[in-house]
């Protein structure tokens, strides 16, 4: 069984974001990059399936050279090898096209990725990849087991859960609690240095979208402290200033 895990390299969730080039690009100076949290769940489940079923796990990242520490961490967690498509991942269709091209050549049984990245939060790539490959795409997947050539899946729906069965190959967008995040141990970190990391150039069409500009959220407003015994004042401010009642 061959599993492909697609991962993103994204700013740490505690990063203070700033922009450059007239607010059209992220300022990467001083930014720590991590594996996308939802991708971490996908990778953790892939490693579990590797240990259970004897599968092979390949990590794929569409990104530039600064993503390689994130890729090496994925190798340290348990992936067998990795591929990096040497391109900036700013367009969902473009990223999906790179994934589909590699997956089509290698004939993976299972393609896992996070339900969305935490930088653009588009949640589009898994669906586009499935369409390009002509195979089912399911998201967000909370539980996953494999029995022969069939995947047993639980996914989140509005107001509940849905249990599904589907034949491989599949594309799945993953989220918690599909698996627990894994922390690489020292042996994994050492062996990751020698695992294959293949770098390929992008193929296909040009990017279909471009960023016009980014904007930071409005700063928080000032806070007014109201004494507990002045409930009428609080109610009046909620009506006249906050306008929430």
Short mmCIF file of C-alpha atoms in Angstrom, two decimals:
data_model
loop_
_atom_site.label_atom_id
_atom_site.label_comp_id
_atom_site.label_asym_id
_atom_site.label_seq_id
_atom_site.Cartn_x
_atom_site.Cartn_y
_atom_site.Cartn_z
CA UNK A 1 0.00 0.00 0.00
CA UNK A 2 1.31 3.43 -0.98
CA UNK A 3 0.26 6.53 0.95
CA UNK A 4 0.96 10.11 -0.12
CA UNK A 5 0.71 12.77 2.58
CA UNK A 6 0.57 16.37 1.35
CA UNK A 7 1.84 18.91 3.88
CA UNK A 8 2.02 22.68 4.05
CA UNK A 9 4.67 24.88 5.63
CA UNK A 10 2.83 27.65 7.49
CA UNK A 11 3.68 30.36 10.04
CA UNK A 12 3.54 29.25 13.65
CA UNK A 13 0.16 30.05 15.19
CA UNK A 14 1.80 32.48 17.64
CA UNK A 15 3.52 34.48 14.88
CA UNK A 16 2.94 38.20 14.67
CA UNK A 17 2.06 38.70 11.00
CA UNK A 18 3.37 41.56 8.85
CA UNK A 19 3.36 42.19 5.10
CA UNK A 20 5.76 43.61 2.50
CA UNK A 21 5.67 44.70 -1.14
CA UNK A 22 2.70 47.00 -0.73
CA UNK A 23 0.85 44.43 1.42
CA UNK A 24 0.97 41.70 -1.23
CA UNK A 25 3.46 39.29 0.41
CA UNK A 26 4.05 37.86 3.86
CA UNK A 27 7.12 39.26 5.57
CA UNK A 28 9.00 36.06 6.48
CA UNK A 29 11.67 37.83 8.55
CA UNK A 30 11.77 36.28 11.99
CA UNK A 31 8.85 33.93 11.27
CA UNK A 32 8.99 30.33 12.50
CA UNK A 33 7.36 27.87 10.10
CA UNK A 34 5.63 24.65 11.13
CA UNK A 35 3.76 21.80 9.49
CA UNK A 36 0.12 22.74 9.01
CA UNK A 37 -1.70 21.41 12.10
CA UNK A 38 -4.34 19.56 10.07
CA UNK A 39 -1.55 18.05 7.93
CA UNK A 40 0.07 16.82 11.15
CA UNK A 41 -3.05 14.77 11.83
CA UNK A 42 -2.93 13.30 8.33
CA UNK A 43 0.74 12.38 8.72
CA UNK A 44 0.18 10.83 12.13
CA UNK A 45 -2.57 8.57 10.78
CA UNK A 46 -0.44 7.64 7.76
CA UNK A 47 2.40 6.54 10.05
CA UNK A 48 -0.05 4.48 12.10
CA UNK A 49 -1.29 2.78 8.92
CA UNK A 50 2.31 2.16 7.89
CA UNK A 51 3.00 0.39 11.17
CA UNK A 52 -0.27 -1.58 11.00
CA UNK A 53 -0.37 -2.52 7.32
CA UNK A 54 3.24 -2.28 6.18
CA UNK A 55 2.45 0.67 3.92
CA UNK A 56 4.98 3.11 2.51
CA UNK A 57 4.54 6.82 3.27
CA UNK A 58 5.72 9.63 0.99
CA UNK A 59 5.49 13.27 2.03
CA UNK A 60 4.79 15.88 -0.65
CA UNK A 61 5.18 19.63 -0.25
CA UNK A 62 4.63 22.33 -2.83
CA UNK A 63 6.97 25.02 -1.58
CA UNK A 64 10.29 26.75 -1.76
CA UNK A 65 13.61 25.76 -0.15
CA UNK A 66 12.67 27.30 3.20
CA UNK A 67 10.08 24.52 3.63
CA UNK A 68 12.73 21.80 3.88
CA UNK A 69 13.06 21.87 7.70
CA UNK A 70 9.33 21.13 7.90
CA UNK A 71 9.74 18.28 5.40
CA UNK A 72 12.65 16.81 7.36
CA UNK A 73 10.53 16.86 10.50
CA UNK A 74 7.88 14.84 8.66
CA UNK A 75 10.56 12.33 7.70
CA UNK A 76 11.68 12.19 11.33
CA UNK A 77 8.12 11.40 12.41
CA UNK A 78 8.03 8.35 10.18
CA UNK A 79 7.61 9.10 6.47
CA UNK A 80 9.89 7.05 4.21
CA UNK A 81 10.75 9.66 1.61
CA UNK A 82 9.71 13.11 0.44
CA UNK A 83 9.12 15.19 -2.66
CA UNK A 84 9.24 18.98 -2.85
CA UNK A 85 7.76 20.77 -5.84
CA UNK A 86 9.90 23.88 -6.15
CA UNK A 87 7.20 26.57 -6.33
CA UNK A 88 5.46 29.13 -4.17
CA UNK A 89 2.10 27.65 -3.06
CA UNK A 90 -0.18 30.65 -3.41
CA UNK A 91 -2.92 29.26 -5.65
CA UNK A 92 -5.09 26.24 -4.74
CA UNK A 93 -5.59 25.06 -8.33
CA UNK A 94 -1.87 25.29 -9.05
CA UNK A 95 -0.99 23.33 -5.88
CA UNK A 96 -3.61 20.69 -6.66
CA UNK A 97 -2.26 20.34 -10.18
CA UNK A 98 1.25 19.61 -8.85
CA UNK A 99 -0.09 17.01 -6.41
CA UNK A 100 -2.21 15.34 -9.08
CA UNK A 101 0.69 15.15 -11.55
CA UNK A 102 2.90 13.36 -9.02
CA UNK A 103 0.10 11.12 -7.75
CA UNK A 104 -0.89 10.09 -11.28
CA UNK A 105 2.63 8.91 -12.07
CA UNK A 106 3.15 7.03 -8.79
CA UNK A 107 -0.33 5.47 -8.45
CA UNK A 108 -0.86 6.02 -4.72
CA UNK A 109 -3.62 4.09 -2.98
CA UNK A 110 -4.37 6.83 -0.47
CA UNK A 111 -3.73 10.58 -0.58
CA UNK A 112 -4.03 12.31 2.78
CA UNK A 113 -3.81 16.01 3.61
CA UNK A 114 -5.24 18.42 6.13
CA UNK A 115 -8.82 19.62 5.70
CA UNK A 116 -7.30 23.07 5.03
CA UNK A 117 -4.11 25.00 5.55
CA UNK A 118 -4.04 27.58 8.33
CA UNK A 119 -2.56 30.36 6.19
CA UNK A 120 -5.14 30.63 3.38
CA UNK A 121 -7.83 28.39 4.96
CA UNK A 122 -9.25 27.63 1.53
CA UNK A 123 -10.12 23.96 2.03
CA UNK A 124 -10.11 23.48 -1.77
CA UNK A 125 -7.06 21.40 -2.66
CA UNK A 126 -8.31 17.92 -1.72
CA UNK A 127 -11.46 18.34 -3.80
CA UNK A 128 -9.58 19.62 -6.84
CA UNK A 129 -7.03 16.79 -6.61
CA UNK A 130 -9.81 14.21 -6.49
CA UNK A 131 -11.46 15.74 -9.55
CA UNK A 132 -8.18 15.85 -11.48
CA UNK A 133 -7.46 12.19 -10.71
CA UNK A 134 -11.03 11.04 -11.19
CA UNK A 135 -11.25 9.50 -7.71
CA UNK A 136 -13.44 10.27 -4.66
CA UNK A 137 -12.48 13.08 -2.30
CA UNK A 138 -13.90 13.17 1.23
CA UNK A 139 -13.46 15.82 3.93
CA UNK A 140 -13.33 16.49 6.84
CA UNK A 141 -12.34 12.98 7.94
CA UNK A 142 -12.27 12.34 11.69
CA UNK A 143 -11.68 8.56 11.75
CA UNK A 144 -10.05 6.27 9.19
CA UNK A 145 -9.45 2.54 9.01
CA UNK A 146 -8.44 0.40 6.06
CA UNK A 147 -9.69 -3.15 5.42
CA UNK A 148 -8.30 -4.59 2.20
CA UNK A 149 -9.15 -2.14 -0.57
CA UNK A 150 -11.89 -0.40 1.42
CA UNK A 151 -11.63 2.67 3.64
CA UNK A 152 -13.96 2.95 6.62
CA UNK A 153 -14.45 6.64 7.31
CA UNK A 154 -16.19 8.89 9.80
CA UNK A 155 -16.51 12.49 8.75
CA UNK A 156 -17.96 15.55 10.40
CA UNK A 157 -21.19 17.00 9.04
CA UNK A 158 -23.34 19.82 10.30
CA UNK A 159 -24.94 18.70 13.53
CA UNK A 160 -23.38 15.25 13.62
CA UNK A 161 -21.17 12.58 12.04
CA UNK A 162 -21.43 10.47 8.92
CA UNK A 163 -20.01 6.96 8.54
CA UNK A 164 -18.90 5.95 5.06
CA UNK A 165 -17.16 3.17 3.18
CA UNK A 166 -15.27 3.83 -0.03
CA UNK A 167 -12.97 1.88 -2.30
CA UNK A 168 -9.35 2.91 -2.73
CA UNK A 169 -7.84 5.04 -4.21
CA UNK A 170 -9.11 8.07 -2.31
CA UNK A 171 -8.24 11.64 -1.43
CA UNK A 172 -9.02 12.56 2.17
CA UNK A 173 -8.92 15.87 4.02
CA UNK A 174 -8.17 15.12 7.67
CA UNK A 175 -8.82 16.70 11.05
CA UNK A 176 -8.76 15.73 14.70
CA UNK A 177 -9.34 13.19 16.23
CA UNK A 178 -8.13 10.98 13.35
CA UNK A 179 -4.83 10.51 15.22
CA UNK A 180 -2.68 12.19 17.86
CA UNK A 181 0.18 14.39 16.75
CA UNK A 182 3.52 12.62 16.83
CA UNK A 183 6.77 14.13 18.14
CA UNK A 184 9.96 12.91 16.43
CA UNK A 185 12.39 11.06 18.68
CA UNK A 186 16.18 11.33 18.43
CA UNK A 187 16.49 8.24 16.26
CA UNK A 188 13.90 9.61 13.86
CA UNK A 189 15.70 12.95 13.67
CA UNK A 190 18.99 11.24 12.86
CA UNK A 191 17.56 8.91 10.21
CA UNK A 192 15.61 11.76 8.57
CA UNK A 193 18.90 13.28 7.45
CA UNK A 194 19.56 10.37 5.10
CA UNK A 195 16.04 9.73 3.82
CA UNK A 196 15.46 10.70 0.16
CA UNK A 197 14.15 14.19 -0.57
CA UNK A 198 13.47 14.66 -4.27
CA UNK A 199 13.09 18.17 -5.67
CA UNK A 200 11.09 18.59 -8.87
CA UNK A 201 10.09 21.61 -10.91
CA UNK A 202 6.40 22.54 -11.26
CA UNK A 203 4.35 21.54 -14.27
CA UNK A 204 1.02 22.51 -15.79
CA UNK A 205 -0.73 25.85 -16.06
CA UNK A 206 0.23 29.16 -14.54
CA UNK A 207 -1.44 30.21 -11.30
CA UNK A 208 -5.03 31.29 -11.87
CA UNK A 209 -5.31 33.73 -8.96
CA UNK A 210 -3.13 36.44 -7.48
CA UNK A 211 -3.26 38.39 -4.22
CA UNK A 212 -4.44 41.97 -4.58
CA UNK A 213 -3.50 42.89 -1.01
CA UNK A 214 -3.59 41.63 2.54
CA UNK A 215 -5.06 43.52 5.49
CA UNK A 216 -4.48 43.01 9.19
CA UNK A 217 -7.52 42.86 11.47
CA UNK A 218 -8.56 46.13 13.05
CA UNK A 219 -6.82 46.76 16.40
CA UNK A 220 -8.77 46.07 19.53
CA UNK A 221 -10.70 49.02 20.86
CA UNK A 222 -10.37 50.52 24.30
CA UNK A 223 -11.99 48.86 27.30
CA UNK A 224 -14.35 50.54 29.74
CA UNK A 225 -14.50 49.15 33.26
CA UNK A 226 -17.93 49.37 34.89
CA UNK A 227 -18.38 48.82 38.61
CA UNK A 228 -20.56 45.87 39.57
CA UNK A 229 -23.08 48.06 41.29
CA UNK A 230 -23.56 50.23 38.16
CA UNK A 231 -25.58 47.75 36.11
CA UNK A 232 -27.77 50.48 34.62
CA UNK A 233 -24.69 52.23 33.21
CA UNK A 234 -23.56 48.98 31.63
CA UNK A 235 -26.96 48.39 30.04
CA UNK A 236 -27.03 51.94 28.68
CA UNK A 237 -23.56 51.55 27.10
CA UNK A 238 -24.51 48.22 25.53
CA UNK A 239 -27.50 49.94 23.95
CA UNK A 240 -25.97 53.24 22.85
CA UNK A 241 -22.32 52.42 22.12
CA UNK A 242 -21.96 48.69 21.55
CA UNK A 243 -25.50 48.50 20.11
CA UNK A 244 -25.83 44.83 20.94
CA UNK A 245 -29.12 45.05 22.83
#
